[in-house]
XYZ file of C-alpha atoms in Angstrom:
511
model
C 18.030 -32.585 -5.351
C 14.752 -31.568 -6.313
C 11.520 -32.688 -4.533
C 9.161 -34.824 -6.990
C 6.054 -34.659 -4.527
C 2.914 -32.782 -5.394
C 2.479 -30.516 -2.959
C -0.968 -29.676 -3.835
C -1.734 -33.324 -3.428
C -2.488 -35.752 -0.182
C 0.256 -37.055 1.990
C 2.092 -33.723 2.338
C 4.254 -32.670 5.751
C 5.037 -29.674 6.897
C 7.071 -28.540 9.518
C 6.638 -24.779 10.810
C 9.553 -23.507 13.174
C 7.848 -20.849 15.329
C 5.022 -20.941 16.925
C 3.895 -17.044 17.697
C 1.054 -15.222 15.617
C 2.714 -16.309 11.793
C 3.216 -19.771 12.778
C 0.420 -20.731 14.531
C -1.989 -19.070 11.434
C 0.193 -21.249 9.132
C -0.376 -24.237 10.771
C -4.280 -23.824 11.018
C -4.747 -23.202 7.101
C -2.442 -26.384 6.331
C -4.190 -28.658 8.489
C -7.431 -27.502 7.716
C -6.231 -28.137 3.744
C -5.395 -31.705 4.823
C -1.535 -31.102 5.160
C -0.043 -33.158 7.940
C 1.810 -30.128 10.806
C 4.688 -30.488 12.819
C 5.100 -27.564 14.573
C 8.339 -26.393 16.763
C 9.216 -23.481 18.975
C 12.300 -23.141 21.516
C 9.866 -22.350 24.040
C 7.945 -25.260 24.404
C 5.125 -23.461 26.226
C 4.713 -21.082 23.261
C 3.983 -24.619 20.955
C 1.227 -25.686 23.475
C -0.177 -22.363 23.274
C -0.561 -22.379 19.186
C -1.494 -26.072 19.223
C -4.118 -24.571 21.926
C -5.349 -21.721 20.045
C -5.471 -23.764 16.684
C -7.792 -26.101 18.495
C -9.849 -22.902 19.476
C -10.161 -21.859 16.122
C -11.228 -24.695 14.465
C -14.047 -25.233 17.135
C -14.936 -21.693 16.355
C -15.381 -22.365 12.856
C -17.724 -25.002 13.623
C -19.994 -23.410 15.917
C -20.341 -20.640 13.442
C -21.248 -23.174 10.940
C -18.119 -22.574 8.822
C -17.058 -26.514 9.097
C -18.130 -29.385 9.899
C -17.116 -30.989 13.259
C -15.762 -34.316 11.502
C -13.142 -31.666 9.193
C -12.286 -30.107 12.517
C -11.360 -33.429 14.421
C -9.136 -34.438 11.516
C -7.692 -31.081 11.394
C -6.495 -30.721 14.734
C -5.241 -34.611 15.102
C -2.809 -33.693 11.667
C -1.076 -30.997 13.604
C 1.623 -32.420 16.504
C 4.427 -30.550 18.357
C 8.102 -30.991 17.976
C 9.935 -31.074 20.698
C 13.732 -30.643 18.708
C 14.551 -29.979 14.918
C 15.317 -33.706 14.822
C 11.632 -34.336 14.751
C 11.101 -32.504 11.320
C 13.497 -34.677 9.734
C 10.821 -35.869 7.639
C 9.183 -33.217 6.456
C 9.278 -31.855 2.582
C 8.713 -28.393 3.707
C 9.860 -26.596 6.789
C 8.994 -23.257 7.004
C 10.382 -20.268 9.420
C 8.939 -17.963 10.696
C 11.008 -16.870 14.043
C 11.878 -13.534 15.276
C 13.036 -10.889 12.155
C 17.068 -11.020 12.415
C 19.648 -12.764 10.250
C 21.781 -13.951 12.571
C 19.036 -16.168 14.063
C 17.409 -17.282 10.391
C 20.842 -17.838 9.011
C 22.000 -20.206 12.358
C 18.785 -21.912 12.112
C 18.869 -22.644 8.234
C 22.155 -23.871 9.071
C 20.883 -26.596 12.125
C 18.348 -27.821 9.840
C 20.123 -28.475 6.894
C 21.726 -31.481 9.244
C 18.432 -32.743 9.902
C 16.314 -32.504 6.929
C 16.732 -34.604 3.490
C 18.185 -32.964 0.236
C 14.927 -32.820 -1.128
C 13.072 -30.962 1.537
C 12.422 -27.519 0.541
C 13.601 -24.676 2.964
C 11.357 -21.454 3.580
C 11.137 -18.345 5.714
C 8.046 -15.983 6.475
C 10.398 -13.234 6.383
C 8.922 -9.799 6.021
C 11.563 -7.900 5.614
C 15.089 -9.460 5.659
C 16.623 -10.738 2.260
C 16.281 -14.205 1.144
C 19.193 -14.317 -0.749
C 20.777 -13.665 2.907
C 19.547 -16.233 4.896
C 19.625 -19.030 1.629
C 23.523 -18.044 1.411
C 24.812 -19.791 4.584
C 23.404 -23.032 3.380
C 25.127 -26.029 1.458
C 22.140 -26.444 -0.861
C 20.656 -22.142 -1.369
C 18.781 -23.648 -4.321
C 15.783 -25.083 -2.263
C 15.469 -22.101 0.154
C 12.976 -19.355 -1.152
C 10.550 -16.511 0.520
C 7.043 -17.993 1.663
C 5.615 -14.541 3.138
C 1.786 -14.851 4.529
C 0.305 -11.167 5.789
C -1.153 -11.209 9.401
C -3.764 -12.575 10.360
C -3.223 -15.596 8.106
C -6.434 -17.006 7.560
C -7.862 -13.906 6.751
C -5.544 -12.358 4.191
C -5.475 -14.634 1.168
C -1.839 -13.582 -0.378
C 1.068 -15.244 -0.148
C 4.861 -13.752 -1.841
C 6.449 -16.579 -2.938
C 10.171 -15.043 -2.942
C 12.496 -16.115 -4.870
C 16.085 -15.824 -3.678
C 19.164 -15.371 -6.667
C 19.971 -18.733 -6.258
C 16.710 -20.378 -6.007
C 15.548 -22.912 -8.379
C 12.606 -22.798 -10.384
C 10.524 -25.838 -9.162
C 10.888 -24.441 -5.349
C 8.905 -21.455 -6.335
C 6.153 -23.620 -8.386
C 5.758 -25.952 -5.619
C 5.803 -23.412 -3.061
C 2.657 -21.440 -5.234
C 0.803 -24.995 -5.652
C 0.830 -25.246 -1.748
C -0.391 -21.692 -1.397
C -3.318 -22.120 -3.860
C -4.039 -25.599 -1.866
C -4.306 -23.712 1.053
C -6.987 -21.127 0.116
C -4.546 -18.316 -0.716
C -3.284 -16.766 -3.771
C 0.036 -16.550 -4.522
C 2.364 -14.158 -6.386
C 5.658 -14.911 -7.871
C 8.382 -12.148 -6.529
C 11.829 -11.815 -7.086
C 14.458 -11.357 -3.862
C 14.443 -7.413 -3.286
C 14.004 -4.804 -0.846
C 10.322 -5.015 0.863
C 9.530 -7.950 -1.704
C 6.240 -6.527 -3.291
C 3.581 -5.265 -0.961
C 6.076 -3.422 1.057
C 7.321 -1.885 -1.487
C 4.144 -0.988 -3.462
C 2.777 0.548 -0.419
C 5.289 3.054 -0.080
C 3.746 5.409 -2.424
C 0.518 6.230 -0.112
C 2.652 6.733 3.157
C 5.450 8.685 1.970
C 3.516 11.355 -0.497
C 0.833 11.303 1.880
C 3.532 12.352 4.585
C 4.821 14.851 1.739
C 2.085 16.643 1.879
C 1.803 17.039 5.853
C 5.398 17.901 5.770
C 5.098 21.005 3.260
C 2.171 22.142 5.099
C -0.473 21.411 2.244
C -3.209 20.104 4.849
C -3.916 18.395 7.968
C -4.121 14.328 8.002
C -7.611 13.868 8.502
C -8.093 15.881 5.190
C -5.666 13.936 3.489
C -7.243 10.417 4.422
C -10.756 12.129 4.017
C -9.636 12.901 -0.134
C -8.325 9.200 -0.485
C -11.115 7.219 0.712
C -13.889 9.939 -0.548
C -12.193 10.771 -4.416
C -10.497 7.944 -4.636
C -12.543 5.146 -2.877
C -9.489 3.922 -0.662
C -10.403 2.227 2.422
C -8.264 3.687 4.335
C -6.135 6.957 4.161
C -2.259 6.893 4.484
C -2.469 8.322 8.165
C -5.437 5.937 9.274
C -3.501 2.800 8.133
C 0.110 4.009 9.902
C -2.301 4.499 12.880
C -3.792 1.074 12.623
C -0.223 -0.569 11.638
C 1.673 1.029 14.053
C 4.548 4.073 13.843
C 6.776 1.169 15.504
C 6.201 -1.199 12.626
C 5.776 1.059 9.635
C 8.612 3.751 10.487
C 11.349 1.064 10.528
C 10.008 -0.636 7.659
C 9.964 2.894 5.511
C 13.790 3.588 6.643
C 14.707 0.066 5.526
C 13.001 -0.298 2.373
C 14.725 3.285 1.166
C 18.307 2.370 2.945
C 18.798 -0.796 1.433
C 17.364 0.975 -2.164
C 20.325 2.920 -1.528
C 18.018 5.999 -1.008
C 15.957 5.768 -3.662
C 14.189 9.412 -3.732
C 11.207 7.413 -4.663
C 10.601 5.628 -1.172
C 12.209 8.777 0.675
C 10.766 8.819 3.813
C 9.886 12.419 6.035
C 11.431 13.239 9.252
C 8.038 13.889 10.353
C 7.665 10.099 10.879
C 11.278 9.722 12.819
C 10.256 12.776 15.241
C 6.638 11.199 16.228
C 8.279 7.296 16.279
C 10.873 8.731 19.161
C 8.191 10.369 21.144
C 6.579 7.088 21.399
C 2.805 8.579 19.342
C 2.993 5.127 17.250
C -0.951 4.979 16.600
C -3.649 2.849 18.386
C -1.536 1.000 20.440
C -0.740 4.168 22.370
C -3.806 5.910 22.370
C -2.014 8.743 19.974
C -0.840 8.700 16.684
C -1.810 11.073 14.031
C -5.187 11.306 15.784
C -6.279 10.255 19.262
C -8.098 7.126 20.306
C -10.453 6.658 23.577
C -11.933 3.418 24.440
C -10.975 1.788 20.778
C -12.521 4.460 18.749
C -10.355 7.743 16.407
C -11.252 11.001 17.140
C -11.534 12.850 14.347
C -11.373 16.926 14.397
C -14.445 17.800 13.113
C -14.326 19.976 9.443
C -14.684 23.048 9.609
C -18.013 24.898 8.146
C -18.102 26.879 5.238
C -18.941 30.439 5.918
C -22.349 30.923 5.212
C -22.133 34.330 1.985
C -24.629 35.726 -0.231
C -23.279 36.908 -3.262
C -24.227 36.401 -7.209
C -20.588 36.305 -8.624
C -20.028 34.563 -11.259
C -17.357 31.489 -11.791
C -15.253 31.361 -14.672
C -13.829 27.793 -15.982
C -10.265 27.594 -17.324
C -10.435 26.457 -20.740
C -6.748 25.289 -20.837
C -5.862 21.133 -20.177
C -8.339 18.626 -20.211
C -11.604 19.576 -22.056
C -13.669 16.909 -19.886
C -12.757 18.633 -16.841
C -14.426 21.876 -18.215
C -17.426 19.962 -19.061
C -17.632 18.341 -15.509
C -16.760 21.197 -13.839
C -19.492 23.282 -16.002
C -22.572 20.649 -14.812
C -20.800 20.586 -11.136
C -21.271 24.443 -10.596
C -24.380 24.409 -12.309
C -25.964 21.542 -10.748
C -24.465 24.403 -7.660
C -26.656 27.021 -8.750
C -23.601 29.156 -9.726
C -23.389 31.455 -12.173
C -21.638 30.855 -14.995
C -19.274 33.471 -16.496
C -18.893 32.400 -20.441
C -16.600 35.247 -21.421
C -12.944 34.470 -23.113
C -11.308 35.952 -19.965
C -12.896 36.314 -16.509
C -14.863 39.256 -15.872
C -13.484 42.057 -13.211
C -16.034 40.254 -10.556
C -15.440 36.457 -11.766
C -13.866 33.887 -9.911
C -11.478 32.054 -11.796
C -11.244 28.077 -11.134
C -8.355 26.307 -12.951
C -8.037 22.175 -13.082
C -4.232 21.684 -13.030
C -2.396 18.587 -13.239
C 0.411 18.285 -11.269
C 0.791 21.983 -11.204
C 0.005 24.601 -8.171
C -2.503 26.913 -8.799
C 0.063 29.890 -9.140
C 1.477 28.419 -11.974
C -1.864 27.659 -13.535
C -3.115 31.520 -13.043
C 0.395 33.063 -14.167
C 0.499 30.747 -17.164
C -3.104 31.822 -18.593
C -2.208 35.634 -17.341
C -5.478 35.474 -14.467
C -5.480 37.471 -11.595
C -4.320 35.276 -8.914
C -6.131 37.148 -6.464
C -9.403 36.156 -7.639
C -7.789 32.201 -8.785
C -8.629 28.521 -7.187
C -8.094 25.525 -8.086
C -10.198 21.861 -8.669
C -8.973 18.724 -9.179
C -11.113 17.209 -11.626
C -9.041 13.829 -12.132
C -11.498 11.845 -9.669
C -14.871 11.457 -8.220
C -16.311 14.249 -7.138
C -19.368 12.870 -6.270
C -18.587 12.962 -2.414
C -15.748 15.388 -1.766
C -14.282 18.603 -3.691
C -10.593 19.711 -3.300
C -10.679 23.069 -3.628
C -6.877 24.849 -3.632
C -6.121 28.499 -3.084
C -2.764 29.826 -3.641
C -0.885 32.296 -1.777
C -2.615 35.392 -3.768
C -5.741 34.229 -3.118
C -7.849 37.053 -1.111
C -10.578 35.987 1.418
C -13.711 37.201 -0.393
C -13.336 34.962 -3.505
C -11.971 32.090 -1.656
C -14.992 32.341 1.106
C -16.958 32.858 -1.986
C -16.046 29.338 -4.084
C -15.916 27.036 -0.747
C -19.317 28.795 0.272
C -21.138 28.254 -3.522
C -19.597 25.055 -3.916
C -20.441 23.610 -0.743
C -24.062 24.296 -1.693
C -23.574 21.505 -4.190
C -24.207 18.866 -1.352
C -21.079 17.821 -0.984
C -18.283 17.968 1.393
C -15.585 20.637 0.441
C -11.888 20.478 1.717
C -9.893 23.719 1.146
C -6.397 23.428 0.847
C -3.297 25.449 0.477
C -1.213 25.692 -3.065
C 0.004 22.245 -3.490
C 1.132 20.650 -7.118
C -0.896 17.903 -7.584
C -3.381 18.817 -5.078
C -3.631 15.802 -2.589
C -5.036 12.482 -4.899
C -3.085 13.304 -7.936
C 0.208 13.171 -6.499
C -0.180 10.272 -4.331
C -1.820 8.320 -6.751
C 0.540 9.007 -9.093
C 3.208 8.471 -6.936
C 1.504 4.833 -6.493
C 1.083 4.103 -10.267
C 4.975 5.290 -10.914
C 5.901 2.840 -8.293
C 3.948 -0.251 -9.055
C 5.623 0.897 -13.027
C 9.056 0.577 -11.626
C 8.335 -2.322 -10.122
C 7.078 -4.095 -13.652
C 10.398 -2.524 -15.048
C 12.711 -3.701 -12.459
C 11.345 -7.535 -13.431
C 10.695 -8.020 -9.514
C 6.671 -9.039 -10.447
C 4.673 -9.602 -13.248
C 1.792 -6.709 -13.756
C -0.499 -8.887 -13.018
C 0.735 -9.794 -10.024
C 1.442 -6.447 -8.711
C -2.022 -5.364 -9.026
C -3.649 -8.977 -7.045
C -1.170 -8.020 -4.283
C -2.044 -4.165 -4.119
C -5.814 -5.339 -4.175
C -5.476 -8.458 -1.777
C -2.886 -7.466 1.133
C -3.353 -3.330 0.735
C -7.287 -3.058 -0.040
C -6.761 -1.026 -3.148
C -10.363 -0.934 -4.702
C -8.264 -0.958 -8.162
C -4.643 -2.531 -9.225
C -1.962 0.248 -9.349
C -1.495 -0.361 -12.937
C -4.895 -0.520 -13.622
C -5.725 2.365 -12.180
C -3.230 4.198 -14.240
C -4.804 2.510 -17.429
C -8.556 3.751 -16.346
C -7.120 7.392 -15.606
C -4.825 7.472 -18.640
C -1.012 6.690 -18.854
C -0.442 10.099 -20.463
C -2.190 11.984 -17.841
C -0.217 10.304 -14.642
C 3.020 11.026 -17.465
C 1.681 15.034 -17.298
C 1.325 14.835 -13.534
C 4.632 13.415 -12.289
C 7.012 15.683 -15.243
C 4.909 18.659 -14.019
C 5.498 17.423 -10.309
C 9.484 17.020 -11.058
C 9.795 20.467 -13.068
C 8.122 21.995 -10.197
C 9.778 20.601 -7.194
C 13.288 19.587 -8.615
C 12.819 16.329 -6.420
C 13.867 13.110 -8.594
C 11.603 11.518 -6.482
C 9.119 12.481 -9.426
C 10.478 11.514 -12.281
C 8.899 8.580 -14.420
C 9.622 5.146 -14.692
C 10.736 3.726 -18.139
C 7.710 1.219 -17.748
C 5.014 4.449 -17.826
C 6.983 6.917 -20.152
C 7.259 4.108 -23.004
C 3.890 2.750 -22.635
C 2.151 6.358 -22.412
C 4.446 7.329 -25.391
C 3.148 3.997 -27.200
C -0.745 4.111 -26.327
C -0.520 0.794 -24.585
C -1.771 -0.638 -21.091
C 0.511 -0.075 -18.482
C -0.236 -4.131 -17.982
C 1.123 -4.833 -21.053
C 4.916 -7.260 -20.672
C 7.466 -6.967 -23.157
């Protein structure tokens, strides 16, 4: 029976069934949007406590001039505790959001389908667990969907509207007219493992762990080249720090179990050894770096060697011809000297710009000396940060040589070891091929994926615009180079990018 009220319109009830962190933040946004709350926990003590803190907020709000006193009052009297699930028996929404296992959702969803009318619409907060699961033990499955809000509620303005195989169509439009009602945006997902920010967010954590775990770099570097080339706001090993190796480990080994292993969303065994000896981040003072009194310490870089020398630097001329060009003005702007010849001379540093190659391969495939051979990545800014790359050839004096003239350039340089894909390219391509599977798999529109990447992850760009900006057929190059190289099908493109770099369109672009 499907519910004919507005539920972006006045005279709307809600009843939330939990009262902890989710809960209570659900309850303040809906009463503050002029929704009338019920709100019930088993532990009545725990529903005094969020009417309590509610109450709190709201009077915070006011005193930092953020409402007005008369909008707080009727704010707080809208929201009143249930004391059984009787009391929501007259609500047109009831929304979970109790403790993260199916056995509980499902025997709940079951008691309040005796309680409720046929027209009330059923919805959990889940995270993790699959709608279609919990909406399967009930006698009507069509009015149960996903309503997911991201901790802390107020603050983070997406909502995943989830739905579930057998959920109907109007439960998902009235569910996204409440969101929008209460100050959020909301994006339409289909039932699947880690919904859509879960699942989009793999990409940073497990390449970025990729990279630890073949010895490429240390994690500071890695989170130093994402925020610094790439303009992230946080690095993969500063946000598992700040999330929590107790939250983000589980959620990793879930999302790539129930995908059946997916090589894409592979996780490391680096994160399983460091989650059993309890070094989960913040919370315990020691996760991939240490904490005292609230602040990360962060190893210090190390300097580059102070050497005088006039050698000269010689560009690759192979790939992209705006690298060249950007990496001429870069070493000139340097005060380097630049060696023009067809072939390095016997004294020239050679400096290739791979994509989604190692530097060996680069200096083998031109026929340079790899002794005398580094590498740039030129695919992002460089206005802050360098990546330079040696590779296992590489002597001392040239490498001390190119970190040393390069650092004169005012900018910090990280050196790393021979990686394909240096550090940015392969994550971020491993992000864009994602988010493209994601379009292909139907679980979100494009559109969609990149608002959720941008409002729940940070992401100073959409995944899939990103790729458009940095050019389909370049992230294409990357990831077959990355999958020839490695043999790991964890690389290999997603219908969605091949077909659109093969066609010159947007990666945005529906069919």
């Amino acid at each position: 029976m499907q519910n004919n009220k507005d539920f972006s319109s006045d005279g709307l009830t809600i009843g939330i069934i939990g009262a902890g962190i989710m809960g209570r933040g659900i309850a303040q946004i809906a009463a503050t949007a002029g929704v009338h709350v019920i709100i019930h926990d088993m532990d009545e003590s725990a529903t005094q406590e969020a009417l309590a803190f509610v109450n709190k907020m709201l009077e915070r709000a006011v005193e930092k001039g953020r409402m007005q006193a008369a909008a707080a009052d009727l704010a707080e009297a809208r929201i009143r505790p249930a004391a059984t699930l009787d009391d929501l028996a007259g609500a047109d929404l009831v929304i979970e959001a109790v403790v993260e296992k199916l056995d509980i959702k499902q025997a709940l969803f079951s008691e309040l389908e005796k309680r409720v009318a046929d027209d009330c619409i059923l919805a959990t907060n889940t995270s993790s667990l699959s709608v279609t699961a919990v909406a399967a033990v009930c006698r009507l499955p069509g009015r149960v969907a996903g309503f997911h809000f991201f901790n802390p509620v107020p603050l983070m303005k997406l909502v995943e509207v989830i739905s579930a195989v057998r959920t109907e169509e109007h439960v998902a439009q009235q569910l996204s007219a409440l969101a929008r009602r209460l100050g959020h945006t909301p994006v339409m997902v289909a039932d699947s493992p880690g919904f859509l920010v879960n699942h989009v967010g793999r990409g940073l954590l497990t390449e970025g762990l990729r990279i630890l775990f073949e010895g490429i770099t240390a994690p500071q570097v890695v989170d130093a080249v994402m925020r610094d080339c790439v303009g992230m706001r946080m690095g993969p090993f500063e946000l598992m720090d700040l999330t929590g190796l107790d939250v983000t480990f589980p959620a990793s080994e879930q999302v790539y179990t129930q995908y059946f292993q997916e090589p894409r969303l592979r996780p490391t065994p680096l994160q399983q050894r460091r989650y059993v000896a309890g070094l989960l981040g913040r919370k315990t003072k020691q996760g991939w770096y240490r904490y005292e009194d609230g602040k990360r310490i962060v190893p210090a870089e190390p300097a580059p060697p102070e050497v005088e020398t006039d050698a000269p630097f010689w560009i690759s001329r192979a790939g992209e011809a705006d690298f060249h060009a950007r990496l001429s003005g870069l070493l000139q702007e340097a005060g380097v000297k630049i060696d023009t010849g067809e072939e390095p001379g016997e004294d020239s540093i050679a400096i290739v710009m791979p994509l989604g190659e190692d530097v060996t391969t680069a200096a083998i495939a031109e026929g340079l000396a790899p002794q005398r051979t580094l590498g740039l990545d030129l695919l992002f800014g460089t206005e802050r940060r360098l990546v330079l790359m040696a590779n296992p050839a590489t002597l001392p004096e040239p490498r001390d040589i190119a970190w040393s003239m390069l650092a004169g350039s005012a900018r910090s340089v990280s050196l790393i070891n021979d990686s394909s894909g240096f550090i940015a390219q392969r994550i971020i391509a491993m992000i864009i091929n994602i988010a493209c599977d994601i379009a292909q798999q139907r679980i979100a529109a494009p559109e969609d994926i990149d608002t959720a990447a941008r409002l729940a992850l940070a992401y100073p760009v959409g995944p899939l615009a990103l790729g458009d900006q940095l050019g389909p057929r370049r992230i294409l190059r990357i990831l077959e180079n990355l999958q020839a190289q490695t043999g790991d099908a964890r690389y290999r493109p997603s219908p969605w990018l091949r077909r659109r770099a093969a066609l010159g369109l947007s990666l945005l672009t529906e069919e």
